[in-house]
Short mmCIF file of C-alpha atoms in Angstrom, two decimals:
data_model
loop_
_atom_site.label_atom_id
_atom_site.label_comp_id
_atom_site.label_asym_id
_atom_site.label_seq_id
_atom_site.Cartn_x
_atom_site.Cartn_y
_atom_site.Cartn_z
CA MET F 1 -32.59 20.41 56.90
CA SER F 2 -35.56 20.77 59.35
CA SER F 3 -35.04 21.78 62.99
CA SER F 4 -37.33 18.96 64.27
CA TYR F 5 -36.07 15.47 64.17
CA LEU F 6 -37.71 12.13 63.20
CA PRO F 7 -37.23 9.04 65.34
CA ALA F 8 -34.60 6.66 63.90
CA THR F 9 -37.00 3.78 63.14
CA THR F 10 -37.78 1.64 60.13
CA ASP F 11 -41.02 3.64 59.64
CA SER F 12 -39.04 6.78 59.15
CA ILE F 13 -36.80 5.09 56.48
CA ALA F 14 -39.97 3.74 54.76
CA GLN F 15 -41.38 7.29 54.81
CA ALA F 16 -38.29 8.61 53.11
CA LEU F 17 -38.44 5.88 50.51
CA GLU F 18 -42.12 6.57 49.71
CA ALA F 19 -41.81 10.38 49.59
CA SER F 20 -43.23 11.94 46.36
CA ASN F 21 -39.99 13.57 45.30
CA ARG F 22 -36.28 13.20 45.98
CA SER F 23 -36.01 16.60 47.93
CA ASP F 24 -38.53 15.33 50.45
CA SER F 25 -36.74 12.00 50.83
CA ILE F 26 -33.40 13.84 51.46
CA SER F 27 -35.10 16.18 54.06
CA ILE F 28 -36.63 13.25 55.88
CA LEU F 29 -33.30 11.35 56.05
CA TYR F 30 -31.51 14.44 57.46
CA ARG F 31 -34.21 14.65 60.19
CA VAL F 32 -33.60 10.96 61.00
CA LEU F 33 -29.87 11.68 61.46
CA ASP F 34 -30.79 14.51 63.91
CA ASP F 35 -32.39 11.99 66.33
CA PRO F 36 -30.36 12.27 69.58
CA SER F 37 -30.95 8.50 70.48
CA SER F 38 -27.84 6.34 70.62
CA SER F 39 -29.46 2.95 71.18
CA PRO F 40 -28.12 0.09 69.10
CA ASP F 41 -31.37 -0.06 66.97
CA ALA F 42 -31.26 3.76 66.44
CA LEU F 43 -27.55 3.56 65.30
CA ARG F 44 -28.32 0.75 62.93
CA ILE F 45 -31.18 2.75 61.37
CA LYS F 46 -29.02 5.85 61.07
CA GLU F 47 -26.40 3.81 59.20
CA GLN F 48 -29.07 2.79 56.70
CA ALA F 49 -30.23 6.42 56.48
CA ILE F 50 -26.61 7.56 55.69
CA THR F 51 -26.33 4.99 53.00
CA ASN F 52 -29.65 6.08 51.35
CA LEU F 53 -28.90 9.79 51.80
CA SER F 54 -25.44 9.47 50.11
CA ASP F 55 -27.08 7.69 47.15
CA TYR F 56 -29.75 10.31 46.77
CA LEU F 57 -27.31 13.19 47.01
CA ARG F 58 -25.02 11.50 44.43
CA GLU F 59 -27.97 11.06 42.05
CA GLU F 60 -28.79 14.79 42.50
CA ASN F 61 -25.12 15.60 41.89
CA ARG F 62 -24.94 17.50 45.17
CA ALA F 63 -21.24 16.96 45.85
CA GLN F 64 -20.86 19.79 48.33
CA ASP F 65 -23.69 18.52 50.40
CA LEU F 66 -21.93 15.06 50.57
CA CYS F 67 -18.86 16.81 51.88
CA ASN F 68 -20.86 18.69 54.41
CA LEU F 69 -22.55 15.40 55.41
CA LEU F 70 -19.19 13.95 56.41
CA THR F 71 -18.49 16.90 58.70
CA GLN F 72 -21.98 16.69 60.21
CA LEU F 73 -21.50 12.97 61.00
CA ARG F 74 -18.38 13.27 63.07
CA PRO F 75 -20.21 13.20 66.43
CA PHE F 76 -22.01 10.13 65.18
CA PHE F 77 -18.66 8.41 64.26
CA SER F 78 -17.70 8.45 68.00
CA LEU F 79 -20.70 6.23 68.78
CA ILE F 80 -20.02 3.47 66.27
CA PRO F 81 -17.06 1.09 65.81
CA LYS F 82 -14.01 2.45 63.85
CA ALA F 83 -14.46 -0.28 61.09
CA LYS F 84 -18.03 1.01 60.39
CA THR F 85 -16.78 4.56 60.40
CA ALA F 86 -14.12 3.68 57.79
CA LYS F 87 -16.76 2.03 55.63
CA ILE F 88 -19.09 5.05 55.78
CA VAL F 89 -16.36 7.59 55.16
CA ARG F 90 -15.00 5.63 52.13
CA GLY F 91 -18.53 5.14 50.83
CA ILE F 92 -19.21 8.92 50.90
CA ILE F 93 -15.91 9.69 49.26
CA ASP F 94 -16.71 7.13 46.53
CA SER F 95 -20.14 8.78 46.13
CA VAL F 96 -18.44 12.18 45.52
CA ALA F 97 -16.06 10.52 43.04
CA LYS F 98 -18.93 9.27 40.86
CA ILE F 99 -20.11 12.92 40.31
CA PRO F 100 -18.33 14.35 37.31
CA GLY F 101 -16.09 17.35 37.60
CA THR F 102 -15.38 17.05 41.31
CA SER F 103 -11.62 16.33 41.32
CA ASP F 104 -10.59 19.48 43.23
CA LEU F 105 -13.43 18.97 45.72
CA GLN F 106 -12.34 15.37 46.26
CA ILE F 107 -8.76 16.43 46.92
CA ALA F 108 -9.96 19.06 49.46
CA LEU F 109 -12.28 16.51 51.09
CA CYS F 110 -9.57 13.82 51.44
CA LYS F 111 -7.06 16.41 52.92
CA GLU F 112 -9.74 17.47 55.44
CA MET F 113 -10.46 13.85 56.36
CA VAL F 114 -6.68 13.11 56.74
CA GLN F 115 -6.43 15.94 59.31
CA TRP F 116 -9.50 14.68 61.19
CA THR F 117 -8.23 11.07 61.21
CA ARG F 118 -4.82 12.26 62.53
CA ALA F 119 -6.58 14.15 65.31
CA GLU F 120 -8.79 11.21 66.22
CA LYS F 121 -5.81 8.69 65.81
CA ARG F 122 -7.68 6.53 63.31
CA THR F 123 -4.56 5.13 61.53
CA PHE F 124 -6.38 2.48 59.47
CA LEU F 125 -8.74 5.01 57.86
CA ARG F 126 -6.09 7.68 57.50
CA GLN F 127 -3.86 5.38 55.51
CA ARG F 128 -6.60 4.53 53.04
CA VAL F 129 -7.69 8.04 52.69
CA GLU F 130 -4.11 9.14 52.09
CA ALA F 131 -3.79 6.46 49.36
CA ARG F 132 -6.96 7.77 47.73
CA LEU F 133 -5.55 11.35 48.02
CA ALA F 134 -2.28 10.25 46.31
CA ALA F 135 -4.28 8.75 43.42
CA LEU F 136 -6.27 11.97 43.06
CA LEU F 137 -3.07 14.05 43.11
CA MET F 138 -1.59 11.81 40.35
CA GLU F 139 -4.68 12.18 38.21
CA SER F 140 -4.43 16.02 38.57
CA LYS F 141 -0.78 15.73 37.56
CA ASP F 142 0.56 17.02 40.93
CA TYR F 143 3.24 14.38 40.84
CA SER F 144 5.68 15.87 43.42
CA GLU F 145 3.08 16.07 46.17
CA ALA F 146 1.76 12.62 45.33
CA LEU F 147 5.24 11.13 45.52
CA THR F 148 6.00 12.77 48.80
CA LEU F 149 2.72 11.49 50.26
CA LEU F 150 3.38 7.88 48.92
CA THR F 151 6.99 7.71 50.05
CA GLY F 152 6.01 8.22 53.72
CA LEU F 153 2.88 5.99 53.42
CA VAL F 154 4.82 3.08 51.94
CA LYS F 155 7.27 2.98 54.86
CA GLU F 156 4.43 3.19 57.34
CA VAL F 157 2.39 0.45 55.80
CA ARG F 158 5.40 -1.91 55.34
CA ARG F 159 6.10 -1.52 59.05
CA LEU F 160 2.46 -2.51 59.86
CA ASP F 161 2.55 -5.31 57.26
CA ASP F 162 -0.87 -4.52 55.85
CA LYS F 163 -0.43 -6.52 52.64
CA LEU F 164 -3.71 -5.61 50.96
CA LEU F 165 -3.13 -1.87 51.33
CA LEU F 166 0.54 -2.35 50.39
CA VAL F 167 -0.50 -3.84 47.07
CA ASP F 168 -2.67 -0.78 46.36
CA ILE F 169 0.13 1.64 47.27
CA ASP F 170 2.93 -0.13 45.39
CA LEU F 171 0.65 -0.27 42.33
CA LEU F 172 0.00 3.39 42.70
CA GLU F 173 3.63 4.12 43.08
CA SER F 174 4.38 2.18 39.88
CA LYS F 175 1.86 4.28 37.94
CA LEU F 176 3.23 7.43 39.37
CA HIS F 177 6.90 6.57 38.42
CA PHE F 178 5.67 5.54 34.97
CA SER F 179 4.03 8.97 34.55
CA LEU F 180 7.32 10.57 35.58
CA ARG F 181 9.08 8.42 32.85
CA ASN F 182 11.14 6.60 35.52
CA LEU F 183 10.86 3.07 34.16
CA PRO F 184 13.25 1.29 36.55
CA LYS F 185 11.45 2.56 39.70
CA ALA F 186 8.05 1.75 38.08
CA LYS F 187 9.20 -1.86 37.60
CA ALA F 188 10.59 -2.09 41.08
CA ALA F 189 7.28 -0.82 42.56
CA LEU F 190 5.30 -3.33 40.42
CA THR F 191 7.55 -6.21 41.49
CA ALA F 192 6.87 -5.16 45.17
CA ALA F 193 3.16 -5.19 44.50
CA ARG F 194 3.39 -8.67 42.87
CA THR F 195 5.36 -9.98 45.87
CA ALA F 196 2.81 -8.58 48.36
CA ALA F 197 -0.03 -9.98 46.23
CA ASN F 198 1.41 -13.41 46.13
CA ALA F 199 1.22 -13.68 49.99
CA ILE F 200 -2.54 -12.90 50.17
CA TYR F 201 -5.84 -13.28 48.31
CA VAL F 202 -6.18 -10.46 45.97
CA PRO F 203 -9.57 -9.54 44.54
CA PRO F 204 -9.94 -10.24 40.80
CA ALA F 205 -10.19 -6.46 39.96
CA GLN F 206 -6.95 -5.79 41.72
CA GLN F 207 -5.24 -8.65 40.01
CA GLY F 208 -6.55 -7.34 36.72
CA THR F 209 -5.04 -3.91 37.58
CA ILE F 210 -1.69 -5.52 38.33
CA ASP F 211 -1.77 -7.36 34.93
CA LEU F 212 -2.73 -4.22 33.09
CA GLN F 213 0.25 -2.28 34.63
CA SER F 214 2.57 -5.17 33.83
CA GLY F 215 1.43 -5.04 30.21
CA ILE F 216 1.95 -1.29 30.01
CA LEU F 217 5.60 -1.57 31.36
CA HIS F 218 6.42 -4.45 29.02
CA ALA F 219 5.03 -2.47 26.01
CA GLU F 220 7.18 0.44 27.00
CA GLU F 221 10.24 -1.84 26.75
CA LYS F 222 8.99 -2.94 23.22
CA ASP F 223 8.31 -6.44 24.48
CA TYR F 224 4.86 -6.55 22.81
CA LYS F 225 4.31 -10.27 22.93
CA THR F 226 4.67 -10.45 26.65
CA ALA F 227 2.66 -7.20 26.98
CA TYR F 228 -0.18 -8.82 24.89
CA SER F 229 -0.27 -11.83 27.38
CA TYR F 230 -0.68 -9.50 30.31
CA PHE F 231 -3.29 -7.29 28.61
CA PHE F 232 -5.25 -10.46 27.79
CA GLU F 233 -5.18 -11.61 31.43
CA ALA F 234 -6.40 -8.14 32.46
CA PHE F 235 -9.12 -8.25 29.86
CA GLU F 236 -10.33 -11.59 31.07
CA ALA F 237 -10.51 -10.33 34.66
CA PHE F 238 -12.34 -7.09 33.86
CA ASN F 239 -14.67 -8.73 31.39
CA ALA F 240 -15.81 -11.26 33.91
CA LEU F 241 -16.47 -8.38 36.35
CA GLU F 242 -18.16 -6.30 33.54
CA GLU F 243 -15.77 -3.42 34.35
CA SER F 244 -15.30 -0.43 32.04
CA ARG F 245 -11.53 -1.01 32.04
CA ALA F 246 -12.07 -4.15 29.89
CA VAL F 247 -12.39 -2.09 26.74
CA PHE F 248 -8.95 -0.42 27.45
CA SER F 249 -7.28 -3.75 28.04
CA LEU F 250 -8.70 -4.95 24.70
CA LYS F 251 -7.61 -1.69 22.98
CA TYR F 252 -4.02 -2.27 24.23
CA MET F 253 -4.18 -5.90 23.03
CA LEU F 254 -4.92 -4.65 19.53
CA LEU F 255 -2.13 -2.06 19.80
CA CYS F 256 0.38 -4.86 20.64
CA LYS F 257 -0.80 -6.76 17.50
CA ILE F 258 -0.33 -3.65 15.33
CA MET F 259 3.23 -3.02 16.82
CA VAL F 260 4.38 -6.53 16.03
CA SER F 261 3.17 -6.16 12.41
CA GLN F 262 0.19 -8.49 12.92
CA ALA F 263 -2.39 -5.89 12.05
CA ASP F 264 -4.40 -8.45 10.04
CA ASP F 265 -5.28 -10.17 13.37
CA VAL F 266 -7.11 -7.03 14.60
CA ALA F 267 -10.34 -7.50 12.70
CA GLY F 268 -10.52 -11.15 13.86
CA ILE F 269 -10.14 -10.10 17.60
CA ILE F 270 -12.76 -7.34 17.23
CA SER F 271 -15.31 -9.74 15.61
CA SER F 272 -14.78 -12.45 18.24
CA LYS F 273 -17.48 -13.03 20.77
CA ALA F 274 -15.68 -11.12 23.59
CA GLY F 275 -14.78 -8.33 21.24
CA LEU F 276 -18.22 -7.68 19.88
CA GLN F 277 -19.45 -6.70 23.42
CA TYR F 278 -17.08 -3.64 23.31
CA VAL F 279 -17.53 -2.40 19.78
CA GLY F 280 -17.41 1.40 19.82
CA PRO F 281 -15.07 4.33 19.22
CA GLU F 282 -12.06 2.80 21.03
CA LEU F 283 -12.04 -0.35 18.90
CA ASP F 284 -12.92 1.62 15.76
CA ALA F 285 -9.89 3.74 16.29
CA MET F 286 -7.60 0.75 16.50
CA LYS F 287 -9.23 -0.92 13.47
CA ALA F 288 -8.56 2.34 11.46
CA VAL F 289 -4.88 2.27 12.55
CA ALA F 290 -4.58 -1.46 11.72
CA ASP F 291 -6.02 -0.76 8.23
CA ALA F 292 -3.48 2.05 7.61
CA HIS F 293 -0.63 -0.16 8.85
CA SER F 294 -1.63 -3.03 6.63
CA LYS F 295 -1.77 -0.75 3.56
CA ARG F 296 1.40 1.09 4.62
CA SER F 297 -0.52 4.33 4.04
CA LEU F 298 0.50 7.42 5.90
CA LYS F 299 -2.43 9.27 4.61
CA LEU F 300 -4.92 6.74 6.21
CA PHE F 301 -2.72 6.81 9.31
CA GLU F 302 -2.98 10.52 9.68
CA THR F 303 -6.74 10.39 8.90
CA ALA F 304 -7.21 7.91 11.68
CA LEU F 305 -5.20 10.15 14.14
CA ARG F 306 -7.45 13.06 13.20
CA ASP F 307 -10.81 11.28 13.18
CA TYR F 308 -10.07 9.47 16.50
CA LYS F 309 -8.13 12.17 18.31
CA ALA F 310 -9.78 11.37 21.74
CA GLN F 311 -9.06 7.66 21.51
CA LEU F 312 -5.49 7.87 20.05
CA GLU F 313 -3.89 11.27 20.71
CA GLU F 314 -5.35 11.78 24.22
CA ASP F 315 -4.53 8.29 25.40
CA PRO F 316 -0.83 8.75 26.54
CA ILE F 317 -0.05 5.02 26.28
CA VAL F 318 -1.42 4.56 22.73
CA HIS F 319 -0.10 7.97 21.57
CA ARG F 320 3.48 7.11 22.67
CA HIS F 321 3.58 3.87 20.72
CA LEU F 322 1.79 5.16 17.63
CA SER F 323 4.17 8.08 17.38
CA SER F 324 6.95 5.58 17.15
CA LEU F 325 5.05 3.52 14.62
CA TYR F 326 4.22 6.52 12.56
CA ASP F 327 7.91 7.65 12.44
CA THR F 328 9.03 4.10 11.38
CA LEU F 329 6.40 3.99 8.65
CA LEU F 330 7.32 7.47 7.44
CA GLU F 331 10.99 6.67 7.28
CA GLN F 332 10.34 3.44 5.39
CA ASN F 333 8.09 5.16 2.82
CA LEU F 334 10.58 8.05 2.29
CA CYS F 335 13.52 5.65 1.84
CA ARG F 336 11.63 3.63 -0.66
CA LEU F 337 10.57 6.78 -2.66
CA ILE F 338 14.02 8.41 -2.81
CA GLU F 339 16.00 5.21 -3.62
CA PRO F 340 15.87 5.65 -7.46
CA TYR F 341 17.00 9.26 -7.42
CA SER F 342 20.28 11.07 -6.98
CA ARG F 343 18.51 14.44 -7.14
CA VAL F 344 14.78 15.03 -6.63
CA GLU F 345 12.45 17.88 -5.79
CA ILE F 346 11.01 17.86 -2.37
CA VAL F 347 7.64 18.87 -3.78
CA HIS F 348 7.56 15.74 -5.87
CA ILE F 349 8.31 13.50 -2.83
CA ALA F 350 5.58 15.28 -0.84
CA GLU F 351 3.11 14.72 -3.67
CA LEU F 352 3.97 10.97 -3.86
CA ILE F 353 3.66 10.48 -0.08
CA GLU F 354 0.65 12.79 0.12
CA LEU F 355 1.93 14.83 3.04
CA PRO F 356 2.60 18.56 3.53
CA ILE F 357 5.96 19.87 2.04
CA ASP F 358 7.28 21.31 5.35
CA HIS F 359 6.49 18.02 7.20
CA VAL F 360 8.41 15.99 4.54
CA GLU F 361 11.31 18.50 4.53
CA LYS F 362 11.66 18.36 8.31
CA LYS F 363 11.59 14.57 8.32
CA LEU F 364 14.22 14.27 5.61
CA SER F 365 16.60 16.70 7.39
CA GLN F 366 16.11 14.57 10.54
CA MET F 367 16.87 11.38 8.67
CA ILE F 368 20.06 12.94 7.19
CA LEU F 369 21.23 13.96 10.62
CA ASP F 370 20.42 10.46 11.96
CA LYS F 371 22.51 9.09 9.05
CA LYS F 372 19.51 7.03 7.73
CA PHE F 373 20.93 7.94 4.25
CA ALA F 374 23.66 10.11 2.90
CA GLY F 375 22.49 13.40 1.35
CA THR F 376 21.80 17.11 1.74
CA LEU F 377 18.90 19.46 1.30
CA ASP F 378 19.37 22.27 -1.24
CA GLN F 379 16.68 24.62 0.16
CA GLY F 380 17.52 27.28 -2.49
CA VAL F 381 15.94 25.26 -5.27
CA GLY F 382 13.93 22.93 -3.02
CA CYS F 383 15.80 19.73 -3.88
CA LEU F 384 17.09 16.77 -2.12
CA ILE F 385 20.56 15.59 -3.28
CA ILE F 386 21.32 11.95 -2.48
CA PHE F 387 24.95 10.77 -2.30
CA LYS F 388 26.02 7.35 -3.17
CA ASP F 389 27.18 5.29 -0.14
CA PRO F 390 30.97 5.62 -0.22
CA LYS F 391 32.60 2.18 -0.71
CA GLN F 392 34.90 1.28 2.10
CA ASP F 393 38.41 0.48 0.99
CA ALA F 394 39.24 -3.06 2.14
CA ILE F 395 42.98 -2.40 2.36
CA TYR F 396 42.77 -0.52 5.62
CA PRO F 397 40.99 -3.22 7.73
CA ALA F 398 43.33 -5.83 6.19
CA THR F 399 46.41 -3.78 7.06
CA LEU F 400 45.12 -3.32 10.68
CA GLU F 401 44.54 -7.01 10.96
CA THR F 402 48.09 -7.78 9.74
CA ILE F 403 49.63 -5.36 12.20
CA SER F 404 47.56 -6.89 14.98
CA ASN F 405 48.76 -10.39 14.10
CA MET F 406 52.40 -9.21 13.91
CA GLY F 407 51.91 -7.70 17.37
CA LYS F 408 50.81 -11.04 18.72
CA VAL F 409 53.84 -12.83 17.14
CA VAL F 410 56.17 -10.35 18.68
CA ASP F 411 54.57 -10.73 22.15
CA SER F 412 54.79 -14.55 21.81
CA LEU F 413 58.51 -14.35 20.83
CA PHE F 414 59.24 -12.03 23.77
CA VAL F 415 57.61 -14.37 26.23
CA ARG F 416 59.74 -17.31 24.90
CA SER F 417 62.93 -15.31 24.98
CA ALA F 418 62.25 -14.32 28.54
CA LYS F 419 61.87 -17.99 29.54
CA ILE F 420 65.15 -18.99 27.82
CA MET F 421 67.01 -15.99 29.51
CA ALA F 422 65.68 -17.11 32.93
#
């Protein structure tokens, strides 16, 4: 940054835009911000310079310089309205967020801005920065600090009745509780978000986020048909806005189809007009899972999980449901294979199902403990011994029923005799 300043005029902005390289443009804009003039026109030009400078710094991936810019602009913020200050601060924080690998820097920046807003008594801005900080803490899996921050923030915002911010915070709280596997509280927070959203106009992107979270919670309760409807609503909202989250909504729609054993519909959805826009690894992964499910092939299932690890294993929502689906498929296949035998080698079962022996042995022992079938593992000779299901003797239930009926008769006779004696 140069020690001499440039006057805050449109000519200076034009000079920055016409500079031969990006470094010169950035240097000129810094010099414009150093202009001590505080006239209305100068302030307006400086606002434009800040916008251009933050864009240039973002394109150059200079995240630390963006953070320093916020600190440098604090005297300038005292000269402009609080609403414009909030817009600039949030814009610069958004610019930092668009630079990859800056999560820790964003958290530090938000904490610093929260302290400044408290000192300056800028409640409106502080609440929004705190909401952003809670979201960043949740992404970095610091759930306890995020929950503590949100708990105090929810009470404060409810008291002020800021509905739009309340929708954001309740939605964030729902996601946080879902991450902590606290489904009742996640549903309660989502209901609160919907209630607040019904009272105001909610931007389409925010409504899509609410629908997406609703679908995730319904899918967690195994209500896949309702979840599919919510994912479809979210997909339509994000698709209209051309948001990147549209592909995830579509991915979860396909997951719901697979989970309700309608895997044959997956190819049709992907080849539809809307689906063709998002063809890529995410949809290819779901198509591979759908093919494996249709063919009841565990080998194809495992191949899909291995080939599309980033899309399936590393997506916590998909991974949770596919783990359940995999276990169900494995149990069904094993039960079908062992049904003709009373004694069979585990090696033979492993060869038939095309899975490792230790994997099959572990699953069989789990199924025996869960009483999916009666049997035992003879590990000395590597055999599975299947017992015939013991036939229940019908005499015992019949005897119990007879005794129960006799008890009723005796009770009835006792009541009658009591009436006669009275």
